[in-house]
Short mmCIF file of N, CA and C in Angstrom, two decimals:
data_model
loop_
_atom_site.label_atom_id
_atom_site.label_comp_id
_atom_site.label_asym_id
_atom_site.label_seq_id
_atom_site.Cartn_x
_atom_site.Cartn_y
_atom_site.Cartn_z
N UNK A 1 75.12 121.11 9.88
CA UNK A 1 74.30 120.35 10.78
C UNK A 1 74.98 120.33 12.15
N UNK A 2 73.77 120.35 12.99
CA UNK A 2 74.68 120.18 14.32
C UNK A 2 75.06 119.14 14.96
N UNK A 3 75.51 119.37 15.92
CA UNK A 3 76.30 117.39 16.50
C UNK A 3 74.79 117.28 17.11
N UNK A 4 74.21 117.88 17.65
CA UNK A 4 72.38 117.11 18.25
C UNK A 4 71.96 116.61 17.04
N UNK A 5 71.60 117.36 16.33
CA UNK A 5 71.29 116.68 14.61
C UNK A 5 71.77 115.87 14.43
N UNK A 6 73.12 115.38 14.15
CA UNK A 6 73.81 114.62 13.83
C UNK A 6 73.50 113.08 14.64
N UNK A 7 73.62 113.48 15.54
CA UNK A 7 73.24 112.65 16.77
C UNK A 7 71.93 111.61 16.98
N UNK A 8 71.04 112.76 16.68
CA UNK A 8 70.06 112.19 16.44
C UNK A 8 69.23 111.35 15.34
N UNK A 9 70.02 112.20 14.29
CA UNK A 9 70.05 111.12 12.83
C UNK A 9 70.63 109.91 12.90
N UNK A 10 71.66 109.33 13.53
CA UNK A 10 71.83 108.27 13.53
C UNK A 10 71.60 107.63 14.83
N UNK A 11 70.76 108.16 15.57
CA UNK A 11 70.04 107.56 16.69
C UNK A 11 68.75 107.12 16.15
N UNK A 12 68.10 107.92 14.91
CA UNK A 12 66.96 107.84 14.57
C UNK A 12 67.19 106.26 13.27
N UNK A 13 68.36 106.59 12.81
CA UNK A 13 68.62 105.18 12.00
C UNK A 13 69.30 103.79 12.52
N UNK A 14 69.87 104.04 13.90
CA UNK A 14 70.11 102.66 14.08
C UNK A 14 68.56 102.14 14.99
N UNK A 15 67.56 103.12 15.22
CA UNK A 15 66.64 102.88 15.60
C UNK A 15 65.52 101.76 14.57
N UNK A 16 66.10 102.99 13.33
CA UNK A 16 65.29 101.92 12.36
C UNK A 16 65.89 100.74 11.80
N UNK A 17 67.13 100.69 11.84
CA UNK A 17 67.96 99.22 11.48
C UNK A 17 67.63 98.48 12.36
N UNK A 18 67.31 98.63 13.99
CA UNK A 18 66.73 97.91 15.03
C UNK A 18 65.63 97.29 14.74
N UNK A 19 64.60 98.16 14.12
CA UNK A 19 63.39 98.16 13.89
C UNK A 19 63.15 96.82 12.63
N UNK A 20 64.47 97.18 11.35
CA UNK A 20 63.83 96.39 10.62
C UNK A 20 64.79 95.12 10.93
N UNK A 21 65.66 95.24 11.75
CA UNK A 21 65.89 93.67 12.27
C UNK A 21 65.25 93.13 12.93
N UNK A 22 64.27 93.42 13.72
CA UNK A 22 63.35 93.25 14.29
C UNK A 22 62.38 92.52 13.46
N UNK A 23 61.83 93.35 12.48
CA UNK A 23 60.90 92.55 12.10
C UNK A 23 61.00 91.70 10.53
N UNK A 24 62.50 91.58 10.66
CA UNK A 24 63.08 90.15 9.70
C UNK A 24 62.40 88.66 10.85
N UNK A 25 63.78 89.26 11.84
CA UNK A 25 63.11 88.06 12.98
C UNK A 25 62.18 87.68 13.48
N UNK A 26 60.85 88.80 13.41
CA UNK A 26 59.50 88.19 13.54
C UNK A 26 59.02 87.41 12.25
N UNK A 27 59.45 88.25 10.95
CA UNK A 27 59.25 87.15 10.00
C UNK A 27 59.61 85.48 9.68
N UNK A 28 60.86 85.55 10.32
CA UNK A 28 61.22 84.31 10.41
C UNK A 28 61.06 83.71 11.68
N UNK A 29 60.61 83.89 12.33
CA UNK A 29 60.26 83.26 13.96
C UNK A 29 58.60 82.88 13.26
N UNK A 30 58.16 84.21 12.63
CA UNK A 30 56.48 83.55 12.11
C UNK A 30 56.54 82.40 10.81
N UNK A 31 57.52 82.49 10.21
CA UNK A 31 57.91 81.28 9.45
C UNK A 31 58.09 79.74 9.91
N UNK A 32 58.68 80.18 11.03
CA UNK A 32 59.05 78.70 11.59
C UNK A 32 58.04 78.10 12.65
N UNK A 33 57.03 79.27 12.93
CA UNK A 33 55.86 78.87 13.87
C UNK A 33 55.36 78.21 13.33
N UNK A 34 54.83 78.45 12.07
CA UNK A 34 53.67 78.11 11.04
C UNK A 34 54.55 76.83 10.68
N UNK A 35 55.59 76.15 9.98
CA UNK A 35 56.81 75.03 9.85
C UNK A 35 55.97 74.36 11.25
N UNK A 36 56.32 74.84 12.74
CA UNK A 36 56.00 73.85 13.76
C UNK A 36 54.44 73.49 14.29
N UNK A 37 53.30 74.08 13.99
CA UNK A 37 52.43 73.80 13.41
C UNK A 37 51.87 73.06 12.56
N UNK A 38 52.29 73.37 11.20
CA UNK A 38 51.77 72.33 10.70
C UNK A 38 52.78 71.22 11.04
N UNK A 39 54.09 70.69 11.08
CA UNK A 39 53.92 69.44 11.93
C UNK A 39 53.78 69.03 12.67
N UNK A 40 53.08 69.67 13.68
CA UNK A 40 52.19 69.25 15.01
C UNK A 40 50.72 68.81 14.49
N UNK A 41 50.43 69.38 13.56
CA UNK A 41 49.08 69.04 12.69
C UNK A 41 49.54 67.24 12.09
N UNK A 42 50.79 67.31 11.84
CA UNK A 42 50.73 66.16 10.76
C UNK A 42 50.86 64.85 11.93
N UNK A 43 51.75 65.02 12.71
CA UNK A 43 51.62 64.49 14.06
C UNK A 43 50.50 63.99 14.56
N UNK A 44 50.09 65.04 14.53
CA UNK A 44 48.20 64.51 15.39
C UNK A 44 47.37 63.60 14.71
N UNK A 45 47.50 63.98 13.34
CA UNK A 45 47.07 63.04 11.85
C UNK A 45 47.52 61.50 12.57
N UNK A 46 48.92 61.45 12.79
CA UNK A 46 49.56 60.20 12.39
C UNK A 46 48.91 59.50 13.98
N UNK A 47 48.75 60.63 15.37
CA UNK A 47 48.58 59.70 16.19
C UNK A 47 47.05 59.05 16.06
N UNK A 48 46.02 59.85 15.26
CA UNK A 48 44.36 59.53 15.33
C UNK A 48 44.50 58.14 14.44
N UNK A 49 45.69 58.15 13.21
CA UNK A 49 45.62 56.60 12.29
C UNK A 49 46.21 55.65 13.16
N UNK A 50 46.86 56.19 14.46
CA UNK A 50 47.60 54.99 15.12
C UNK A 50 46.14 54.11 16.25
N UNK A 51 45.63 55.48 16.79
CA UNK A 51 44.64 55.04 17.61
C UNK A 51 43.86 54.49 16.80
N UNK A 52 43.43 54.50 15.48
CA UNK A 52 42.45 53.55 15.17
C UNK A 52 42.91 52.36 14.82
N UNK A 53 44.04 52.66 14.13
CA UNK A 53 44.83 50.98 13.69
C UNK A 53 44.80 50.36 15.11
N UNK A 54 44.83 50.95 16.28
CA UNK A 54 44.83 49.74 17.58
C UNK A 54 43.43 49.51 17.95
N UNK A 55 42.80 50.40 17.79
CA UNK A 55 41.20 49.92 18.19
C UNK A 55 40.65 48.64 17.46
N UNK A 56 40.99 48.89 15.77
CA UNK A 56 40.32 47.60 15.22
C UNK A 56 41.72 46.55 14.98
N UNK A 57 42.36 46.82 15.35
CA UNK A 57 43.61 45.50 16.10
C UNK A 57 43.14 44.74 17.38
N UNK A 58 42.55 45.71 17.97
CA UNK A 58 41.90 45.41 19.33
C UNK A 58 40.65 44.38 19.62
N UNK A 59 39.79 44.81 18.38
CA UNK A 59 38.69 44.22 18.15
C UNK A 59 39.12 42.92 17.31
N UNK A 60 40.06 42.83 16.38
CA UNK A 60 40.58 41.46 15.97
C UNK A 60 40.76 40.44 16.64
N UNK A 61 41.61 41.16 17.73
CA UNK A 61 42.14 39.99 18.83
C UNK A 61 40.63 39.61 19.55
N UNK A 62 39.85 40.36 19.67
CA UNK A 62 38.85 39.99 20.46
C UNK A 62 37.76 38.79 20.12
N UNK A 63 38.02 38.92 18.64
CA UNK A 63 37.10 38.05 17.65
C UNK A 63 37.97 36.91 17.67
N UNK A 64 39.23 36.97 17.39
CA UNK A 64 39.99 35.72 17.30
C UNK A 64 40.14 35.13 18.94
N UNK A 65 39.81 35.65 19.75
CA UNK A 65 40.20 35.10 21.11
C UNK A 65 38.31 34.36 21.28
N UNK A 66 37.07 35.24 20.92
CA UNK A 66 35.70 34.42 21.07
C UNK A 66 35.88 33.43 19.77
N UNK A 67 36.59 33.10 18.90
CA UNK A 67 36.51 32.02 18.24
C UNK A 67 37.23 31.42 18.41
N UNK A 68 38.84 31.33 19.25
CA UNK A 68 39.47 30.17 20.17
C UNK A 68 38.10 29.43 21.32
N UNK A 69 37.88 30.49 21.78
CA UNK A 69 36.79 29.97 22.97
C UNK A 69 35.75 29.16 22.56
N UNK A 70 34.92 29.20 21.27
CA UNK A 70 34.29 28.56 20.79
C UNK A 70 35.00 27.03 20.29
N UNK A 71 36.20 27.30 19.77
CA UNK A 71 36.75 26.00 19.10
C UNK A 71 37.26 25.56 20.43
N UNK A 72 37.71 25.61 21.56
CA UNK A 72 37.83 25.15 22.64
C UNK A 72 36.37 24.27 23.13
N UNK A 73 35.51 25.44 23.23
CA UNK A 73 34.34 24.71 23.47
C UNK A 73 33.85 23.05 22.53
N UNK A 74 33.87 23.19 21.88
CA UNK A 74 33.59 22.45 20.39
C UNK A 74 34.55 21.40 20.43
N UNK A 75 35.87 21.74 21.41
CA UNK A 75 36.87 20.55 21.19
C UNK A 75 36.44 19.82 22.39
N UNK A 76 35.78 20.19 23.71
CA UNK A 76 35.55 19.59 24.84
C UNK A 76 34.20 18.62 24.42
N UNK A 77 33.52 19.44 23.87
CA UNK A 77 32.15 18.93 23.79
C UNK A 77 32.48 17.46 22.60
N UNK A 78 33.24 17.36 22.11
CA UNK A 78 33.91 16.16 20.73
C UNK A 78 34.94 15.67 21.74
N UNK A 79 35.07 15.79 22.54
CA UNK A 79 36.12 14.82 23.59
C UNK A 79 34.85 14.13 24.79
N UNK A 80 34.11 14.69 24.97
CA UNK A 80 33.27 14.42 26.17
C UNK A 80 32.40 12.84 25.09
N UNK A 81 32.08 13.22 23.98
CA UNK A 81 30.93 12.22 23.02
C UNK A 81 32.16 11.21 22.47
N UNK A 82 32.86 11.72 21.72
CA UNK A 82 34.48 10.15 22.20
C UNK A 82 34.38 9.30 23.19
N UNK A 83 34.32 9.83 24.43
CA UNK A 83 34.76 9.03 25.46
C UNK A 83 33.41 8.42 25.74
N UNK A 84 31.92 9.19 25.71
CA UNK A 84 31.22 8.55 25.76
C UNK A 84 30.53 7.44 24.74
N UNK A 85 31.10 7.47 23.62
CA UNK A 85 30.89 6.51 22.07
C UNK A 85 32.29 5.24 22.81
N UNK A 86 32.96 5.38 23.25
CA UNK A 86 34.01 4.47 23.68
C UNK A 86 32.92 3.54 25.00
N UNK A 87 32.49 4.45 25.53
CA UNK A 87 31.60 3.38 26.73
C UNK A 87 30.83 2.79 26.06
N UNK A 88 30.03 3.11 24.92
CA UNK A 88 28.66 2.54 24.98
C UNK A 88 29.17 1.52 23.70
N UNK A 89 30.18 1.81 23.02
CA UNK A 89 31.17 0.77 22.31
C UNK A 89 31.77 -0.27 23.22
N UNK A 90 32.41 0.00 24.50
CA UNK A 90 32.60 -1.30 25.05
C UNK A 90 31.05 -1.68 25.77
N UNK A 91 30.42 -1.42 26.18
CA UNK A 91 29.13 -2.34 26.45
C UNK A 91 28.51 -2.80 25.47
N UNK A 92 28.61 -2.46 24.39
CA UNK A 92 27.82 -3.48 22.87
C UNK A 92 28.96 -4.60 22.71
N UNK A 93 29.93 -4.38 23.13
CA UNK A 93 30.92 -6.16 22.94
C UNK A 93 30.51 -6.40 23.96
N UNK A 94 30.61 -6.24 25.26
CA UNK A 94 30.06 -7.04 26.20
C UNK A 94 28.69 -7.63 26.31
N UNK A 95 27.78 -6.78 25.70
CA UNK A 95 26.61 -7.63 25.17
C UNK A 95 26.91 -8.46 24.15
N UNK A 96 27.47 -8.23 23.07
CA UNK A 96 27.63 -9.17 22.49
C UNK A 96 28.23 -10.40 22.78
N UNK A 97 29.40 -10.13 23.61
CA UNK A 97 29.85 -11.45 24.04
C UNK A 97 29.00 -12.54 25.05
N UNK A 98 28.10 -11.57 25.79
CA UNK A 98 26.93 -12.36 26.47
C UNK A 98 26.53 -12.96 25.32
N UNK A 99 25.65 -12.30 24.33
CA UNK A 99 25.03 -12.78 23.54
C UNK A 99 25.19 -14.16 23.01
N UNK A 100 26.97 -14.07 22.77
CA UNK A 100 27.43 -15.46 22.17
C UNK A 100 27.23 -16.45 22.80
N UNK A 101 27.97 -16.21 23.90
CA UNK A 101 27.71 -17.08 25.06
C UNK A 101 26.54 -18.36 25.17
N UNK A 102 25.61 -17.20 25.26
CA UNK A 102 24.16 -18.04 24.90
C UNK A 102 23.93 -18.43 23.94
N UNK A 103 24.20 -18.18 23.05
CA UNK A 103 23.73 -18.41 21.75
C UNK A 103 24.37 -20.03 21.95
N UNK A 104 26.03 -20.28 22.19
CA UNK A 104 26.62 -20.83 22.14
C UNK A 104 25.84 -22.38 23.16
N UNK A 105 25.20 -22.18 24.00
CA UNK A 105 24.49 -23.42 24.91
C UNK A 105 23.92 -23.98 23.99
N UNK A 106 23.00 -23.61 23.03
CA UNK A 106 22.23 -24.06 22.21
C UNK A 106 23.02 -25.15 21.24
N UNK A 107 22.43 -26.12 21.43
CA UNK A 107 22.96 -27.44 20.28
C UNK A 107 22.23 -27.60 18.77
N UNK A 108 21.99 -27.57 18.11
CA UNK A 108 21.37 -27.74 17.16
C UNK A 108 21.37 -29.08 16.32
N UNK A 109 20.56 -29.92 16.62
CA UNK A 109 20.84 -31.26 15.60
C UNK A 109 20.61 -31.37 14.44
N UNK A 110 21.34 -32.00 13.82
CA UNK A 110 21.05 -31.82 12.15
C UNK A 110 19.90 -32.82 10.95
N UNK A 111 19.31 -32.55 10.60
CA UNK A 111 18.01 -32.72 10.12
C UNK A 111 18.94 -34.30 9.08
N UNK A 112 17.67 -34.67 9.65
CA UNK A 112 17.88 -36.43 9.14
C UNK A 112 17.70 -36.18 7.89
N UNK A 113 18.49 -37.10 6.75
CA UNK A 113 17.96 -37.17 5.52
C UNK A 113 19.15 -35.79 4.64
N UNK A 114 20.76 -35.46 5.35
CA UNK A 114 20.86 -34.89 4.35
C UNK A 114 21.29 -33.49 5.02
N UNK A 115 22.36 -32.75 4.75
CA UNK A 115 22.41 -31.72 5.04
C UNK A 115 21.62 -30.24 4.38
N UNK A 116 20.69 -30.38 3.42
CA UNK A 116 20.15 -29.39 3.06
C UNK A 116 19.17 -29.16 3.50
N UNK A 117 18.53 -29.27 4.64
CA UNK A 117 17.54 -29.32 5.75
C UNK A 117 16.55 -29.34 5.14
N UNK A 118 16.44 -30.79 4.38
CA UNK A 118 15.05 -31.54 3.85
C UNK A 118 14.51 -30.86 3.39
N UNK A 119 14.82 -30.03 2.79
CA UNK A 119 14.42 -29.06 1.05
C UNK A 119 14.20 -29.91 0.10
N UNK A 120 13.30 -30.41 -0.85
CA UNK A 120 13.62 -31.20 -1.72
C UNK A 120 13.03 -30.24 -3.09
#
């Protein structure tokens, strides 16, 4: 064989040792694509359960904040009828104490014949 032959035979085989190192490393570069993929897939999974766990977190707070507002409401409106049951409670003693008052001018004499007011 000649040294060109020669030459070229192992030009022609470290060509192909190139070749199939080559495509080890595409195998494993396509191994690890597909690895970063799917956990970019699983990722995306986890952020769509996060966005919904906050949406109806979102809507919780919203329900619990219109039913503070209501029990707020509900506590003003039971403070406003208190204070007004307290007025119209002190003007029924003050009528009443008029009442006594008058009542009180009145003498009443007691029926002759006996305190059982002449029942017989």
């Amino acid at each position: 064989m000649s040294e060109a032959s020669r030459a070229a035979d192992e030009l022609a085989a470290r060509a192909t040792a190139s070749v199939e190192n080559g495509s080890a490393l595409i195998r494993v570069t396509s191994t690890s694509m597909e690895g970063a993929v799917a956990a970019t897939e699983g990722v995306k999974e986890m952020m769509s359960a996060i966005a919904q766990a906050s949406t109806q977190q979102l809507e919780a707070v919203s329900q619990i904040q219109e039913s503070m507002d209501s029990l707020s409401d509900v506590v003003q409106e039971n403070s406003a009828a208190s204070e007004e049951s307290a007025v119209i409670g002190e003007e029924l003693a003050e009528q009443a104490r008029s009442l006594k008052h008058l009542i009180d001018r009145f003498v009443l004499e007691k029926p002759a014949g006996g305190s059982d007011g002449g029942a017989r």
